[in-house]
Amino acid sequence: MSSEMIQHVIAFSLYLGLMIYVGIRWMNTNNSSEDFFLGGRNMGPWTTALSAEASDMSGWLLMGLPGVAYLGGLKEAFWTALGLEIGTYLNWLIVAKPLRRYSMMCNNSITIPEFLTNRFHDKKRIISLVSTIFIVLFFVIYTASGFVACAKLLHSVFELPYICGLVIGMVVILLYTLLGGFAAVCTTDFIQGTLMFIALIVTVGIMMVTVGGPSVAVEKVGEFGRKAMSGEFGDIMKAKFSANQNFSLVSIISSLAWGLGYFGMPHILVRFMSIKSEKDIALSRRIAMSWVTIAFIGAMGIGSFASVYLVPLLPAAQNESVVIATIMQTYPAFIGGIFLCAILAAAMSTADSQLLVAASAFTEDFCQTLLKKKFEPKTMVFMSRTTVFAIALVAFVLSLNEESSIFSLVSYAWAGFGATFGPLILLALFWRNATAKGAIAGIIAGGVTVITWHNFSGGILDVYELLPGFIACLAAAVLVSILDKDKDPQMLKEFDEFKKAKGN
């Protein structure tokens, strides 16, 4: 083993050991399901902000997005990032505070399905059932994207077989998630978010200086694009750049539509529910938006500048490894190893959150709510850990395909959550007359539309499935709620009380 490889091993071992230590550190604090899934609603503004954004961005930020910018130019990457930027801001601005307040008023709800069930007074618990089905389905896909990112990273750095990288990533994520629960996940996400941020801004700065400064870098990237369009770098690169050059209105709408997904992301929404005080949300929002803006600039900059920085150029088929190749070329082995851990951090910070939310949906909203049986707090924590393990195994099976695209997996799961839950969260918080029947109709309409739309293409069907799914969910929920004359008086009274209530 070379000295460079040894230094990489040391860096990765230190990082992975730290993640496991955090899990052990928080292990004894989980005395109830609220502790395990929401950290006792005691998260500070910095931890909440960085945890929300780190769990949001996943391996997509450091592998998927730079890969898109490298392979096809900046247009698709820019419009997608802009949609996410707008969605992030609106989610923090209009959803965070009322969701924290209303979830506490709705019988101290600790999961999104539980909140929707309590908010709409769904006595038959049908909302919990359909929500759990879609949450587990789409989170298994989302978790698989994190496992794939871990496997690709470890394969690129250590030349490990894909399956070995997959197993290592899954085992470490499982260890600290199973041991420490939500508090451990938020703490590790804080560390991971910080590492991701530093790696992005330092690396893109070095790249710009190396190629001659911002203006020279932009000029050289433009020249690279013209050569790509001529076919000098191969047919795949030519096709991608040609498509990017002719970026259509449908493509722009699809990219911007990513921002709608935020309103329905359970793993982000639970961060709002967990924050210690509503007064901390404004500070968290500023921290989150600063992090997101700079991180996007860094990720797109690395992907774009890599075309004139990397020697030799990456094959088009390896576009999602562009940040890995850039870091390995830029830094001494040990420092490069630490920054490569940022990519591992990006994948882990999302996978751990997906596992936790999917497990909470199953244990809280199926085992306890639908079975109408109360379990002891310690029993619930044990069941939650067992569910985390089971869901991870299913995601592992889905990750076995080495050709899996991180961007495609995240895109599908993102659409599923955004269309299934996004409109309902907005209606639950801002529309008095939304009903349980409307919510059920919306969940089913949104989820089915995404699954169906995803499997077709051509013409209008090329629009990102999140947009038609979001519209279908919103239309179904509103229409059925209007037609539903049997509105629960107590539900309406509670909504009025929520609107009058002051935060803490």
mmCIF file of N, CA, C and O in Angstrom, residues 402-489:
data_model
loop_
_atom_site.group_PDB
_atom_site.id
_atom_site.type_symbol
_atom_site.label_atom_id
_atom_site.label_comp_id
_atom_site.label_asym_id
_atom_site.label_seq_id
_atom_site.Cartn_x
_atom_site.Cartn_y
_atom_site.Cartn_z
ATOM 1 N N GLU A 402 -24.374 -1.097 -9.910
ATOM 2 C CA GLU A 402 -23.258 -0.155 -9.983
ATOM 3 C C GLU A 402 -23.519 0.993 -10.955
ATOM 4 O O GLU A 402 -22.865 2.039 -10.891
ATOM 5 N N GLU A 403 -24.460 0.819 -11.859
ATOM 6 C CA GLU A 403 -24.758 1.851 -12.850
ATOM 7 C C GLU A 403 -25.762 2.881 -12.333
ATOM 8 O O GLU A 403 -26.156 3.791 -13.059
ATOM 9 N N SER A 404 -26.193 2.737 -11.094
ATOM 10 C CA SER A 404 -27.189 3.653 -10.537
ATOM 11 C C SER A 404 -26.676 5.088 -10.569
ATOM 12 O O SER A 404 -25.514 5.354 -10.240
ATOM 13 N N SER A 405 -27.547 6.020 -10.969
ATOM 14 C CA SER A 405 -27.209 7.440 -10.985
ATOM 15 C C SER A 405 -27.717 8.101 -9.713
ATOM 16 O O SER A 405 -28.905 8.003 -9.393
ATOM 17 N N ILE A 406 -26.820 8.753 -8.993
ATOM 18 C CA ILE A 406 -27.210 9.445 -7.763
ATOM 19 C C ILE A 406 -28.242 10.516 -8.070
ATOM 20 O O ILE A 406 -29.258 10.651 -7.374
ATOM 21 N N PHE A 407 -28.003 11.268 -9.131
ATOM 22 C CA PHE A 407 -28.909 12.352 -9.501
ATOM 23 C C PHE A 407 -30.301 11.814 -9.803
ATOM 24 O O PHE A 407 -31.313 12.377 -9.367
ATOM 25 N N SER A 408 -30.391 10.707 -10.535
ATOM 26 C CA SER A 408 -31.696 10.146 -10.914
ATOM 27 C C SER A 408 -32.450 9.605 -9.704
ATOM 28 O O SER A 408 -33.668 9.788 -9.588
ATOM 29 N N LEU A 409 -31.744 8.917 -8.805
ATOM 30 C CA LEU A 409 -32.391 8.379 -7.610
ATOM 31 C C LEU A 409 -32.953 9.495 -6.732
ATOM 32 O O LEU A 409 -34.094 9.431 -6.263
ATOM 33 N N VAL A 410 -32.128 10.534 -6.512
ATOM 34 C CA VAL A 410 -32.569 11.655 -5.688
ATOM 35 C C VAL A 410 -33.743 12.371 -6.350
ATOM 36 O O VAL A 410 -34.717 12.745 -5.690
ATOM 37 N N SER A 411 -33.669 12.546 -7.664
ATOM 38 C CA SER A 411 -34.725 13.239 -8.398
ATOM 39 C C SER A 411 -36.070 12.554 -8.231
ATOM 40 O O SER A 411 -37.098 13.200 -7.987
ATOM 41 N N TYR A 412 -36.090 11.247 -8.335
ATOM 42 C CA TYR A 412 -37.336 10.479 -8.221
ATOM 43 C C TYR A 412 -37.912 10.572 -6.807
ATOM 44 O O TYR A 412 -39.108 10.866 -6.611
ATOM 45 N N ALA A 413 -37.061 10.334 -5.812
ATOM 46 C CA ALA A 413 -37.532 10.380 -4.427
ATOM 47 C C ALA A 413 -37.975 11.786 -4.039
ATOM 48 O O ALA A 413 -38.982 11.972 -3.339
ATOM 49 N N TRP A 414 -37.241 12.802 -4.499
ATOM 50 C CA TRP A 414 -37.573 14.199 -4.202
ATOM 51 C C TRP A 414 -38.963 14.537 -4.744
ATOM 52 O O TRP A 414 -39.772 15.178 -4.076
ATOM 53 N N ALA A 415 -39.226 14.101 -5.977
ATOM 54 C CA ALA A 415 -40.543 14.343 -6.579
ATOM 55 C C ALA A 415 -41.630 13.651 -5.775
ATOM 56 O O ALA A 415 -42.715 14.217 -5.545
ATOM 57 N N GLY A 416 -41.348 12.422 -5.327
ATOM 58 C CA GLY A 416 -42.343 11.672 -4.568
ATOM 59 C C GLY A 416 -42.769 12.384 -3.302
ATOM 60 O O GLY A 416 -43.969 12.530 -3.022
ATOM 61 N N PHE A 417 -41.803 12.869 -2.536
ATOM 62 C CA PHE A 417 -42.140 13.552 -1.285
ATOM 63 C C PHE A 417 -42.762 14.915 -1.519
ATOM 64 O O PHE A 417 -43.736 15.296 -0.867
ATOM 65 N N GLY A 418 -42.185 15.657 -2.468
ATOM 66 C CA GLY A 418 -42.703 17.000 -2.717
ATOM 67 C C GLY A 418 -44.145 16.984 -3.170
ATOM 68 O O GLY A 418 -44.960 17.813 -2.732
ATOM 69 N N ALA A 419 -44.506 16.038 -4.036
ATOM 70 C CA ALA A 419 -45.864 15.971 -4.566
ATOM 71 C C ALA A 419 -46.838 15.330 -3.592
ATOM 72 O O ALA A 419 -48.022 15.679 -3.563
ATOM 73 N N THR A 420 -46.353 14.407 -2.780
ATOM 74 C CA THR A 420 -47.248 13.688 -1.868
ATOM 75 C C THR A 420 -47.602 14.500 -0.632
ATOM 76 O O THR A 420 -48.754 14.485 -0.181
ATOM 77 N N PHE A 421 -46.627 15.229 -0.085
ATOM 78 C CA PHE A 421 -46.859 15.918 1.182
ATOM 79 C C PHE A 421 -46.802 17.443 1.110
ATOM 80 O O PHE A 421 -47.380 18.119 1.964
ATOM 81 N N GLY A 422 -46.110 17.995 0.112
ATOM 82 C CA GLY A 422 -45.937 19.444 0.052
ATOM 83 C C GLY A 422 -47.227 20.244 0.100
ATOM 84 O O GLY A 422 -47.407 21.109 0.975
ATOM 85 N N PRO A 423 -48.169 19.991 -0.813
ATOM 86 C CA PRO A 423 -49.418 20.750 -0.779
ATOM 87 C C PRO A 423 -50.195 20.581 0.522
ATOM 88 O O PRO A 423 -50.821 21.530 1.013
ATOM 89 N N LEU A 424 -50.133 19.376 1.099
ATOM 90 C CA LEU A 424 -50.897 19.124 2.331
ATOM 91 C C LEU A 424 -50.333 19.895 3.514
ATOM 92 O O LEU A 424 -51.095 20.367 4.371
ATOM 93 N N ILE A 425 -49.004 20.004 3.592
ATOM 94 C CA ILE A 425 -48.407 20.788 4.674
ATOM 95 C C ILE A 425 -48.859 22.241 4.561
ATOM 96 O O ILE A 425 -49.243 22.876 5.560
ATOM 97 N N LEU A 426 -48.850 22.789 3.359
ATOM 98 C CA LEU A 426 -49.275 24.171 3.157
ATOM 99 C C LEU A 426 -50.755 24.344 3.488
ATOM 100 O O LEU A 426 -51.144 25.321 4.157
ATOM 101 N N LEU A 427 -51.590 23.410 3.044
ATOM 102 C CA LEU A 427 -53.024 23.499 3.346
ATOM 103 C C LEU A 427 -53.285 23.338 4.841
ATOM 104 O O LEU A 427 -54.131 24.027 5.409
ATOM 105 N N ALA A 428 -52.544 22.427 5.467
ATOM 106 C CA ALA A 428 -52.741 22.186 6.900
ATOM 107 C C ALA A 428 -52.424 23.433 7.723
ATOM 108 O O ALA A 428 -53.088 23.717 8.727
ATOM 109 N N LEU A 429 -51.432 24.196 7.286
ATOM 110 C CA LEU A 429 -51.000 25.362 8.047
ATOM 111 C C LEU A 429 -51.765 26.636 7.707
ATOM 112 O O LEU A 429 -51.876 27.533 8.544
ATOM 113 N N PHE A 430 -52.311 26.698 6.486
ATOM 114 C CA PHE A 430 -52.845 27.987 6.039
ATOM 115 C C PHE A 430 -54.296 27.972 5.550
ATOM 116 O O PHE A 430 -54.849 29.036 5.274
ATOM 117 N N TRP A 431 -54.921 26.797 5.448
ATOM 118 C CA TRP A 431 -56.304 26.756 4.972
ATOM 119 C C TRP A 431 -57.200 26.093 6.013
ATOM 120 O O TRP A 431 -57.068 24.914 6.283
ATOM 121 N N ARG A 432 -58.102 26.837 6.548
ATOM 122 C CA ARG A 432 -58.961 26.370 7.628
ATOM 123 C C ARG A 432 -59.852 25.202 7.214
ATOM 124 O O ARG A 432 -60.136 24.302 8.014
ATOM 125 N N ASN A 433 -60.317 25.191 5.976
ATOM 126 C CA ASN A 433 -61.345 24.239 5.568
ATOM 127 C C ASN A 433 -60.816 22.947 4.958
ATOM 128 O O ASN A 433 -61.596 22.148 4.434
ATOM 129 N N ALA A 434 -59.513 22.743 4.992
ATOM 130 C CA ALA A 434 -58.977 21.466 4.528
ATOM 131 C C ALA A 434 -59.434 20.348 5.461
ATOM 132 O O ALA A 434 -59.490 20.529 6.680
ATOM 133 N N THR A 435 -59.772 19.187 4.900
ATOM 134 C CA THR A 435 -60.333 18.098 5.697
ATOM 135 C C THR A 435 -59.514 16.815 5.542
ATOM 136 O O THR A 435 -58.654 16.709 4.648
ATOM 137 N N ALA A 436 -59.829 15.839 6.366
ATOM 138 C CA ALA A 436 -59.135 14.548 6.323
ATOM 139 C C ALA A 436 -59.358 13.859 4.982
ATOM 140 O O ALA A 436 -58.420 13.290 4.395
ATOM 141 N N LYS A 437 -60.587 13.887 4.474
ATOM 142 C CA LYS A 437 -60.877 13.247 3.181
ATOM 143 C C LYS A 437 -60.085 13.914 2.068
ATOM 144 O O LYS A 437 -59.573 13.254 1.164
ATOM 145 N N GLY A 438 -59.983 15.240 2.138
ATOM 146 C CA GLY A 438 -59.185 15.955 1.151
ATOM 147 C C GLY A 438 -57.722 15.583 1.236
ATOM 148 O O GLY A 438 -57.046 15.413 0.208
ATOM 149 N N ALA A 439 -57.201 15.448 2.455
ATOM 150 C CA ALA A 439 -55.801 15.082 2.653
ATOM 151 C C ALA A 439 -55.515 13.696 2.086
ATOM 152 O O ALA A 439 -54.502 13.481 1.408
ATOM 153 N N ILE A 440 -56.398 12.755 2.346
ATOM 154 C CA ILE A 440 -56.219 11.387 1.833
ATOM 155 C C ILE A 440 -56.216 11.384 0.308
ATOM 156 O O ILE A 440 -55.353 10.764 -0.333
ATOM 157 N N ALA A 441 -57.179 12.101 -0.275
ATOM 158 C CA ALA A 441 -57.249 12.185 -1.740
ATOM 159 C C ALA A 441 -55.992 12.821 -2.310
ATOM 160 O O ALA A 441 -55.459 12.386 -3.342
ATOM 161 N N GLY A 442 -55.472 13.860 -1.638
ATOM 162 C CA GLY A 442 -54.277 14.541 -2.109
ATOM 163 C C GLY A 442 -53.046 13.653 -2.066
ATOM 164 O O GLY A 442 -52.258 13.629 -3.032
ATOM 165 N N ILE A 443 -52.843 12.945 -0.973
ATOM 166 C CA ILE A 443 -51.683 12.057 -0.840
ATOM 167 C C ILE A 443 -51.675 11.020 -1.947
ATOM 168 O O ILE A 443 -50.663 10.795 -2.621
ATOM 169 N N ILE A 444 -52.815 10.376 -2.156
ATOM 170 C CA ILE A 444 -52.906 9.324 -3.174
ATOM 171 C C ILE A 444 -52.717 9.907 -4.578
ATOM 172 O O ILE A 444 -51.964 9.359 -5.400
ATOM 173 N N ALA A 445 -53.384 11.037 -4.858
ATOM 174 C CA ALA A 445 -53.276 11.649 -6.190
ATOM 175 C C ALA A 445 -51.841 12.068 -6.493
ATOM 176 O O ALA A 445 -51.324 11.821 -7.596
ATOM 177 N N GLY A 446 -51.180 12.699 -5.526
ATOM 178 C CA GLY A 446 -49.802 13.146 -5.733
ATOM 179 C C GLY A 446 -48.845 11.991 -5.935
ATOM 180 O O GLY A 446 -48.032 11.990 -6.868
ATOM 181 N N GLY A 447 -48.916 10.985 -5.054
ATOM 182 C CA GLY A 447 -48.007 9.848 -5.137
ATOM 183 C C GLY A 447 -48.184 9.041 -6.410
ATOM 184 O O GLY A 447 -47.207 8.688 -7.086
ATOM 185 N N VAL A 448 -49.428 8.754 -6.774
ATOM 186 C CA VAL A 448 -49.707 7.962 -7.978
ATOM 187 C C VAL A 448 -49.281 8.726 -9.232
ATOM 188 O O VAL A 448 -48.741 8.140 -10.187
ATOM 189 N N THR A 449 -49.515 10.039 -9.256
ATOM 190 C CA THR A 449 -49.118 10.843 -10.417
ATOM 191 C C THR A 449 -47.613 10.799 -10.631
ATOM 192 O O THR A 449 -47.137 10.645 -11.766
ATOM 193 N N VAL A 450 -46.843 10.942 -9.556
ATOM 194 C CA VAL A 450 -45.380 10.901 -9.675
ATOM 195 C C VAL A 450 -44.917 9.548 -10.208
ATOM 196 O O VAL A 450 -44.084 9.482 -11.140
ATOM 197 N N ILE A 451 -45.427 8.474 -9.635
ATOM 198 C CA ILE A 451 -45.006 7.129 -10.054
ATOM 199 C C ILE A 451 -45.362 6.888 -11.519
ATOM 200 O O ILE A 451 -44.566 6.336 -12.292
ATOM 201 N N THR A 452 -46.552 7.310 -11.925
ATOM 202 C CA THR A 452 -46.992 7.107 -13.311
ATOM 203 C C THR A 452 -46.207 7.980 -14.272
ATOM 204 O O THR A 452 -45.693 7.509 -15.299
ATOM 205 N N TRP A 453 -46.106 9.273 -13.966
ATOM 206 C CA TRP A 453 -45.437 10.239 -14.850
ATOM 207 C C TRP A 453 -43.970 9.880 -15.056
ATOM 208 O O TRP A 453 -43.416 10.092 -16.144
ATOM 209 N N HIS A 454 -43.354 9.344 -14.007
ATOM 210 C CA HIS A 454 -41.926 9.008 -14.054
ATOM 211 C C HIS A 454 -41.610 7.993 -15.149
ATOM 212 O O HIS A 454 -40.483 7.959 -15.667
ATOM 213 N N ASN A 455 -42.573 7.178 -15.510
ATOM 214 C CA ASN A 455 -42.324 6.083 -16.448
ATOM 215 C C ASN A 455 -42.670 6.418 -17.892
ATOM 216 O O ASN A 455 -42.683 5.533 -18.757
ATOM 217 N N PHE A 456 -42.984 7.683 -18.170
ATOM 218 C CA PHE A 456 -43.291 8.089 -19.538
ATOM 219 C C PHE A 456 -42.443 9.298 -19.914
ATOM 220 O O PHE A 456 -41.936 10.017 -19.062
ATOM 221 N N SER A 457 -42.310 9.534 -21.189
ATOM 222 C CA SER A 457 -41.550 10.686 -21.661
ATOM 223 C C SER A 457 -42.071 11.117 -23.023
ATOM 224 O O SER A 457 -42.831 10.407 -23.675
ATOM 225 N N GLY A 458 -41.651 12.324 -23.424
ATOM 226 C CA GLY A 458 -42.052 12.855 -24.715
ATOM 227 C C GLY A 458 -43.015 14.018 -24.582
ATOM 228 O O GLY A 458 -44.046 13.899 -23.919
ATOM 229 N N GLY A 459 -42.657 15.162 -25.175
ATOM 230 C CA GLY A 459 -43.528 16.334 -25.140
ATOM 231 C C GLY A 459 -43.716 16.855 -23.731
ATOM 232 O O GLY A 459 -42.765 17.019 -22.973
ATOM 233 N N ILE A 460 -44.972 17.080 -23.367
ATOM 234 C CA ILE A 460 -45.284 17.613 -22.046
ATOM 235 C C ILE A 460 -44.892 16.641 -20.944
ATOM 236 O O ILE A 460 -44.660 17.037 -19.798
ATOM 237 N N LEU A 461 -44.783 15.360 -21.278
ATOM 238 C CA LEU A 461 -44.411 14.349 -20.287
ATOM 239 C C LEU A 461 -42.945 14.457 -19.870
ATOM 240 O O LEU A 461 -42.511 13.790 -18.935
ATOM 241 N N ASP A 462 -42.179 15.304 -20.569
ATOM 242 C CA ASP A 462 -40.789 15.536 -20.177
ATOM 243 C C ASP A 462 -40.673 16.478 -18.983
ATOM 244 O O ASP A 462 -39.590 16.639 -18.414
ATOM 245 N N VAL A 463 -41.779 17.127 -18.612
ATOM 246 C CA VAL A 463 -41.770 17.973 -17.416
ATOM 247 C C VAL A 463 -41.472 17.104 -16.192
ATOM 248 O O VAL A 463 -41.994 15.989 -16.057
ATOM 249 N N TYR A 464 -40.624 17.607 -15.321
ATOM 250 C CA TYR A 464 -40.266 16.883 -14.084
ATOM 251 C C TYR A 464 -41.527 16.478 -13.336
ATOM 252 O O TYR A 464 -42.415 17.287 -13.086
ATOM 253 N N GLU A 465 -41.606 15.211 -12.965
ATOM 254 C CA GLU A 465 -42.830 14.648 -12.389
ATOM 255 C C GLU A 465 -43.281 15.323 -11.095
ATOM 256 O O GLU A 465 -44.447 15.185 -10.688
ATOM 257 N N LEU A 466 -42.391 16.048 -10.445
ATOM 258 C CA LEU A 466 -42.789 16.759 -9.231
ATOM 259 C C LEU A 466 -43.892 17.784 -9.508
ATOM 260 O O LEU A 466 -44.830 17.924 -8.721
ATOM 261 N N LEU A 467 -43.795 18.501 -10.611
ATOM 262 C CA LEU A 467 -44.758 19.564 -10.903
ATOM 263 C C LEU A 467 -46.174 19.025 -11.135
ATOM 264 O O LEU A 467 -47.111 19.476 -10.464
ATOM 265 N N PRO A 468 -46.389 18.069 -12.037
ATOM 266 C CA PRO A 468 -47.747 17.534 -12.189
ATOM 267 C C PRO A 468 -48.242 16.820 -10.933
ATOM 268 O O PRO A 468 -49.430 16.863 -10.613
ATOM 269 N N GLY A 469 -47.333 16.173 -10.210
ATOM 270 C CA GLY A 469 -47.731 15.509 -8.975
ATOM 271 C C GLY A 469 -48.178 16.500 -7.922
ATOM 272 O O GLY A 469 -49.173 16.276 -7.218
ATOM 273 N N PHE A 470 -47.455 17.608 -7.806
ATOM 274 C CA PHE A 470 -47.802 18.666 -6.847
ATOM 275 C C PHE A 470 -49.175 19.248 -7.182
ATOM 276 O O PHE A 470 -50.026 19.440 -6.298
ATOM 277 N N ILE A 471 -49.397 19.531 -8.465
ATOM 278 C CA ILE A 471 -50.683 20.089 -8.902
ATOM 279 C C ILE A 471 -51.814 19.104 -8.645
ATOM 280 O O ILE A 471 -52.899 19.486 -8.182
ATOM 281 N N ALA A 472 -51.576 17.818 -8.934
ATOM 282 C CA ALA A 472 -52.608 16.799 -8.732
ATOM 283 C C ALA A 472 -52.985 16.678 -7.255
ATOM 284 O O ALA A 472 -54.168 16.591 -6.904
ATOM 285 N N CYS A 473 -51.972 16.691 -6.385
ATOM 286 C CA CYS A 473 -52.227 16.607 -4.948
ATOM 287 C C CYS A 473 -53.019 17.810 -4.458
ATOM 288 O O CYS A 473 -54.019 17.663 -3.738
ATOM 289 N N LEU A 474 -52.592 19.001 -4.866
ATOM 290 C CA LEU A 474 -53.259 20.229 -4.437
ATOM 291 C C LEU A 474 -54.699 20.270 -4.935
ATOM 292 O O LEU A 474 -55.624 20.581 -4.164
ATOM 293 N N ALA A 475 -54.900 19.936 -6.209
ATOM 294 C CA ALA A 475 -56.249 19.984 -6.788
ATOM 295 C C ALA A 475 -57.174 18.981 -6.106
ATOM 296 O O ALA A 475 -58.322 19.311 -5.768
ATOM 297 N N ALA A 476 -56.690 17.763 -5.895
ATOM 298 C CA ALA A 476 -57.521 16.733 -5.271
ATOM 299 C C ALA A 476 -57.879 17.101 -3.835
ATOM 300 O O ALA A 476 -59.028 16.949 -3.407
ATOM 301 N N ALA A 477 -56.879 17.596 -3.084
ATOM 302 C CA ALA A 477 -57.116 17.954 -1.685
ATOM 303 C C ALA A 477 -58.118 19.097 -1.559
ATOM 304 O O ALA A 477 -59.026 19.061 -0.713
ATOM 305 N N VAL A 478 -57.967 20.115 -2.397
ATOM 306 C CA VAL A 478 -58.872 21.272 -2.334
ATOM 307 C C VAL A 478 -60.278 20.891 -2.774
ATOM 308 O O VAL A 478 -61.273 21.226 -2.115
ATOM 309 N N LEU A 479 -60.395 20.176 -3.886
ATOM 310 C CA LEU A 479 -61.710 19.819 -4.425
ATOM 311 C C LEU A 479 -62.488 18.928 -3.452
ATOM 312 O O LEU A 479 -63.664 19.192 -3.162
ATOM 313 N N VAL A 480 -61.830 17.887 -2.952
ATOM 314 C CA VAL A 480 -62.518 16.972 -2.031
ATOM 315 C C VAL A 480 -62.872 17.686 -0.724
ATOM 316 O O VAL A 480 -63.939 17.449 -0.153
ATOM 317 N N SER A 481 -62.007 18.558 -0.243
ATOM 318 C CA SER A 481 -62.301 19.300 0.990
ATOM 319 C C SER A 481 -63.504 20.221 0.807
ATOM 320 O O SER A 481 -64.338 20.361 1.704
ATOM 321 N N ILE A 482 -63.596 20.854 -0.356
ATOM 322 C CA ILE A 482 -64.749 21.726 -0.627
ATOM 323 C C ILE A 482 -66.037 20.916 -0.673
ATOM 324 O O ILE A 482 -67.078 21.333 -0.145
ATOM 325 N N LEU A 483 -65.974 19.738 -1.296
ATOM 326 C CA LEU A 483 -67.166 18.890 -1.416
ATOM 327 C C LEU A 483 -67.529 18.206 -0.098
ATOM 328 O O LEU A 483 -68.671 17.759 0.072
ATOM 329 N N ASP A 484 -66.558 18.118 0.813
ATOM 330 C CA ASP A 484 -66.793 17.456 2.102
ATOM 331 C C ASP A 484 -67.564 18.398 3.039
ATOM 332 O O ASP A 484 -66.998 19.359 3.568
ATOM 333 N N LYS A 485 -68.824 18.130 3.229
ATOM 334 C CA LYS A 485 -69.672 18.989 4.066
ATOM 335 C C LYS A 485 -69.585 18.627 5.547
ATOM 336 O O LYS A 485 -70.074 19.362 6.412
ATOM 337 N N ASP A 486 -68.957 17.478 5.827
ATOM 338 C CA ASP A 486 -68.905 16.989 7.207
ATOM 339 C C ASP A 486 -67.596 17.425 7.866
ATOM 340 O O ASP A 486 -66.745 16.610 8.204
ATOM 341 N N LYS A 487 -67.465 18.720 8.080
ATOM 342 C CA LYS A 487 -66.237 19.253 8.674
ATOM 343 C C LYS A 487 -66.329 19.199 10.197
ATOM 344 O O LYS A 487 -67.318 19.618 10.785
ATOM 345 N N ASP A 488 -65.273 18.697 10.803
ATOM 346 C CA ASP A 488 -65.233 18.510 12.256
ATOM 347 C C ASP A 488 -65.155 19.871 12.951
ATOM 348 O O ASP A 488 -64.184 20.613 12.772
ATOM 349 N N PRO A 489 -66.165 20.229 13.785
ATOM 350 C CA PRO A 489 -66.160 21.533 14.478
ATOM 351 C C PRO A 489 -64.946 21.712 15.379
ATOM 352 O O PRO A 489 -64.396 22.816 15.488
#
